[in-house]
XYZ file of C-alpha atoms in Angstrom:
312
model
C 3.269 13.636 19.619
C -0.129 13.950 21.307
C -2.895 12.012 19.523
C -6.604 12.513 20.205
C -9.443 10.434 18.767
C -12.266 12.701 19.998
C -13.127 15.233 22.689
C -12.667 18.572 20.895
C -14.201 21.822 22.109
C -17.441 22.427 20.223
C -17.622 18.923 18.766
C -20.946 17.263 17.993
C -21.530 13.522 17.804
C -24.547 11.369 17.076
C -24.261 7.589 17.321
C -27.496 5.939 16.293
C -28.710 3.142 18.598
C -28.058 -0.342 17.274
C -31.715 -1.358 17.656
C -32.796 1.649 15.544
C -30.239 0.812 12.855
C -31.302 -2.833 12.722
C -34.953 -1.831 12.423
C -34.217 0.700 9.669
C -32.150 -1.843 7.709
C -35.393 -3.780 7.146
C -36.976 -0.709 5.554
C -36.838 -0.499 1.714
C -34.700 2.649 1.893
C -32.598 1.335 4.761
C -31.640 -1.751 2.771
C -30.030 0.530 0.195
C -28.332 3.020 2.509
C -28.224 3.771 6.225
C -26.197 5.936 8.607
C -24.588 4.741 11.821
C -22.691 7.806 13.090
C -22.319 11.473 12.210
C -20.036 14.068 13.728
C -18.390 17.462 13.544
C -14.912 18.156 14.949
C -13.928 21.867 14.897
C -10.297 22.904 15.234
C -9.388 19.249 15.805
C -5.768 19.732 16.841
C -3.875 16.437 17.293
C -6.836 14.497 15.888
C -5.740 10.998 14.916
C -7.508 7.744 14.156
C -6.222 4.373 12.956
C -8.346 1.319 12.165
C -7.392 -2.135 11.015
C -9.476 -3.836 8.327
C -11.317 -5.996 10.865
C -12.551 -2.879 12.680
C -13.616 -0.981 9.571
C -17.156 -2.250 9.000
C -18.613 0.994 7.610
C -17.818 3.370 4.785
C -16.471 6.631 6.201
C -16.933 10.026 4.563
C -14.832 12.910 5.857
C -15.304 16.468 4.604
C -12.601 18.987 5.564
C -14.267 22.407 5.635
C -11.252 24.262 7.023
C -7.599 23.589 7.815
C -5.666 20.573 6.592
C -5.216 16.907 7.377
C -3.944 13.678 5.929
C -5.159 10.237 4.906
C -3.074 7.065 5.018
C -4.592 4.317 2.909
C -3.432 1.643 0.471
C 0.205 2.236 1.387
C 0.093 5.973 0.610
C -0.113 9.071 2.786
C -2.117 11.826 1.115
C -2.674 15.457 2.048
C -6.244 16.640 2.637
C -6.787 20.337 1.917
C -9.598 22.724 2.809
C -12.889 21.982 1.002
C -11.807 18.458 0.102
C -13.447 15.162 0.985
C -12.775 11.454 0.747
C -14.611 8.189 1.412
C -12.809 5.225 2.955
C -14.244 1.871 1.769
C -15.325 -0.667 4.348
C -12.938 -3.454 5.295
C -9.780 -1.434 4.585
C -6.989 -0.597 7.025
C -6.530 3.151 7.231
C -5.452 6.113 9.311
C -6.183 9.823 9.171
C -5.513 12.897 11.211
C -5.206 16.641 11.497
C -2.164 18.526 10.193
C 0.219 19.996 12.711
C -0.084 23.773 12.915
C -3.187 23.923 10.703
C -5.754 21.642 12.370
C -8.722 20.607 10.336
C -12.431 21.222 10.892
C -14.292 18.145 9.662
C -17.766 16.784 9.177
C -17.899 13.009 9.002
C -20.440 10.247 8.455
C -20.237 6.477 8.836
C -22.654 4.694 6.518
C -23.428 1.366 4.879
C -25.960 -0.489 2.741
C -26.277 -2.011 -0.738
C -25.658 1.318 -2.509
C -22.780 2.434 -0.283
C -20.115 0.913 -2.526
C -21.621 2.456 -5.663
C -21.664 5.975 -4.243
C -18.187 5.601 -2.721
C -16.383 4.357 -5.828
C -13.691 6.754 -7.010
C -13.601 8.833 -3.842
C -10.928 6.954 -1.892
C -8.416 9.762 -2.470
C -8.945 13.382 -1.330
C -10.627 15.580 -3.927
C -12.304 18.960 -4.176
C -15.901 19.250 -3.094
C -17.986 20.045 -6.213
C -20.333 23.020 -6.414
C -23.766 22.463 -7.951
C -25.560 25.709 -8.822
C -28.829 23.815 -9.396
C -29.016 22.460 -5.854
C -31.026 24.342 -3.256
C -28.260 23.339 -0.832
C -25.534 25.650 -2.217
C -23.298 24.914 0.732
C -22.673 21.224 1.449
C -22.470 22.046 5.155
C -26.213 22.727 5.022
C -26.763 19.068 4.165
C -24.803 17.889 7.184
C -26.649 20.344 9.410
C -29.960 19.084 8.031
C -28.994 15.533 8.983
C -27.832 16.674 12.432
C -31.055 18.524 13.179
C -33.111 15.548 11.993
C -31.358 12.931 14.112
C -30.472 14.854 17.265
C -33.969 14.627 18.757
C -34.938 11.059 17.884
C -33.970 8.071 15.763
C -37.324 6.806 14.544
C -37.607 5.092 11.171
C -39.248 8.237 9.786
C -36.432 10.497 10.984
C -33.781 8.094 9.734
C -35.550 7.872 6.357
C -35.442 11.638 5.931
C -31.818 11.883 7.100
C -30.852 9.117 4.678
C -32.703 10.875 1.841
C -30.723 14.043 2.512
C -27.512 12.026 2.502
C -28.597 10.378 -0.772
C -28.915 13.897 -2.194
C -25.420 14.768 -1.006
C -23.918 11.586 -2.504
C -25.832 12.154 -5.746
C -24.336 15.630 -6.118
C -20.741 14.480 -5.697
C -21.284 11.364 -7.833
C -22.774 13.200 -10.822
C -20.359 16.123 -10.580
C -17.415 13.742 -10.439
C -18.492 11.839 -13.584
C -18.518 14.967 -15.739
C -15.373 16.275 -14.103
C -13.445 13.070 -14.795
C -14.210 13.188 -18.521
C -13.274 16.856 -18.915
C -10.192 16.417 -16.732
C -9.009 13.471 -18.843
C -9.187 15.636 -21.994
C -7.451 18.512 -20.231
C -4.710 16.292 -18.813
C -4.058 14.726 -22.220
C -3.597 18.206 -23.702
C -1.266 19.161 -20.849
C 0.934 16.116 -21.467
C 1.070 16.834 -25.216
C 2.231 20.370 -24.417
C 4.832 19.009 -21.989
C 6.252 16.521 -24.509
C 6.554 19.264 -27.140
C 8.305 21.493 -24.594
C 10.776 18.715 -23.749
C 11.610 17.948 -27.382
C 12.145 21.613 -28.220
C 14.398 22.222 -25.215
C 16.665 19.173 -25.041
C 19.678 21.496 -25.160
C 18.580 23.278 -21.970
C 18.815 22.381 -18.299
C 15.231 21.392 -17.502
C 14.241 20.618 -13.933
C 11.019 18.944 -12.914
C 9.872 22.317 -11.615
C 10.605 23.946 -15.000
C 8.433 21.373 -16.746
C 5.589 21.704 -14.230
C 5.646 25.510 -14.330
C 5.477 25.478 -18.139
C 1.983 23.961 -17.893
C 1.050 25.895 -14.723
C 0.847 22.877 -12.432
C 2.370 21.911 -9.111
C 5.292 19.488 -9.305
C 3.363 16.729 -7.527
C 0.227 16.990 -9.684
C 2.226 17.263 -12.919
C 4.273 14.191 -12.005
C 1.160 12.224 -11.115
C -0.713 12.837 -14.389
C 2.470 12.409 -16.456
C 3.153 8.977 -14.959
C -0.516 8.005 -15.388
C -0.469 8.824 -19.111
C 3.113 8.055 -20.176
C 3.975 5.257 -17.768
C 7.199 6.766 -16.451
C 8.311 9.901 -14.621
C 8.940 13.199 -16.476
C 12.646 13.097 -15.559
C 13.126 9.561 -16.876
C 11.245 10.345 -20.064
C 13.332 13.483 -20.610
C 16.516 11.438 -20.149
C 15.215 8.968 -22.730
C 14.585 11.794 -25.230
C 18.099 13.152 -24.657
C 19.673 9.753 -25.291
C 17.581 9.191 -28.426
C 18.669 12.590 -29.766
C 22.296 11.798 -28.947
C 21.983 8.535 -30.900
C 20.661 10.507 -33.855
C 23.692 12.830 -33.802
C 26.092 9.881 -33.490
C 24.455 8.122 -36.429
C 23.811 11.018 -38.781
C 26.690 13.444 -38.144
C 30.435 13.436 -37.657
C 30.234 15.608 -34.554
C 32.447 14.677 -31.635
C 31.084 13.698 -28.237
C 32.017 17.063 -26.716
C 30.009 18.767 -29.473
C 26.977 16.535 -29.038
C 26.723 16.696 -25.233
C 25.668 20.392 -24.991
C 23.086 19.841 -27.737
C 21.312 17.330 -25.500
C 21.573 19.325 -22.278
C 24.955 18.318 -20.806
C 27.815 20.774 -20.291
C 30.169 18.032 -19.126
C 31.000 15.526 -21.927
C 32.341 12.992 -19.417
C 29.124 13.047 -17.417
C 27.150 12.723 -20.641
C 29.285 9.738 -21.698
C 28.689 8.003 -18.358
C 24.933 8.462 -18.620
C 24.916 7.352 -22.257
C 26.916 4.225 -21.391
C 24.627 3.442 -18.474
C 21.557 3.871 -20.682
C 22.717 1.958 -23.794
C 25.430 -0.298 -22.314
C 27.799 1.166 -24.924
C 29.897 4.306 -24.824
C 29.097 6.987 -27.442
C 32.249 6.006 -29.363
C 31.363 2.299 -29.257
C 27.823 3.076 -30.356
C 29.078 5.033 -33.377
C 31.607 2.332 -34.302
C 28.971 -0.405 -34.048
C 26.578 1.671 -36.098
C 29.203 2.346 -38.788
C 30.170 -1.329 -38.862
C 26.514 -2.307 -39.317
C 26.052 0.230 -42.096
C 29.275 -0.924 -43.814
C 28.180 -4.558 -43.642
C 24.712 -3.686 -44.949
C 26.132 -1.591 -47.828
C 28.699 -4.271 -48.773
C 26.039 -6.988 -48.732
C 23.682 -4.938 -50.882
C 26.499 -4.235 -53.408
C 27.406 -7.939 -53.590
C 23.785 -8.898 -54.207
C 23.548 -6.250 -56.931
C 26.760 -7.515 -58.638
C 25.523 -11.110 -58.545
C 22.236 -10.032 -60.080
C 24.091 -8.342 -62.941
C-alpha cells in the first residue's frame, strides 16, 4: 500500500528555525512551552508516519477535523474519528495514518517545554474535541489559523510569544473541559455498569450476546466492553458465564432439579454443553458437585448432632 509522509494538495507547513526556537526557549514563556512545527494536511490520502522513541523528541498534537485515521501507540491500534484529537508524549515509539477510503484532514502541532507534559497528560488516546461556549474561539480551527497567520510571516520572539499564548489557550480549553468530563463520565459509566449487571442477573435464562448487553445500555460493543473491563476487571462475556455458573450451583445445592432442568434456567438449551462448561469452570461435573455438597452437608449435620448429644 502507498504510504506518504507529506506532500498533499493544499497542505500548509511551518517549521520554525532552530535559532529562533533556541532564542525563544530562553524567554520566560518559552521555558514553559514552545512550538517547533505546525501543519495542515487536507484530504491526506495514504498519509502515514512512524517514529521510534529516539526520534520522538517533541509532543505531537493531531486534530482530525474531517475523515478518519488511526493511531498506533503503546501496543494498541486505535481509530481516530472526525472531530477527535490526541497528543503523543515525547520519547514514545508511535505510528499514525489516514484511513483507507475516508482520508483524514488534520491540523497538527509539535511542541515542548516544562508545561508540555502537564497539558498532554490524559490525551494519549483519541477523544472528542470539547466545545466551550465561553470561549471567543468557538471553533478550535480558528486557534490553529491564528497561530498560522502569526508565524507565517516571521518567527521573532514577539510573534512566537503570541502564537504560544494562543496555543496555551487551546490547551487550557481541552484540559479544563476534560477534567469535568472525566468526573461526570465516571459517574455515568458506573451507572451504566450497574444497569448492565442487573440486566444480566435478570436474564440468565436467555441467550445474551455481547451485542445484546451493549444495546441494552445504548452503547457500541467496543465502548461497552472497554468500560465494563475497566470497572469489573473482566469481560462482559466472562462475567456473564460466572453468573450462570453461580446460579447453577445454587440450583444444585438448594433444589432436587436434574441437570437437564437446570441448564435452560441458566441459558443453555443443551444439557451436555452446559455440563462441559460447568466441569471446565468448577473442575467438577454438576453431579459430582451435588454429591460433594450433599456429603459435606451430611457430615456437618452428623457432627452437629453428635456435639449436641454429647452436650446433653
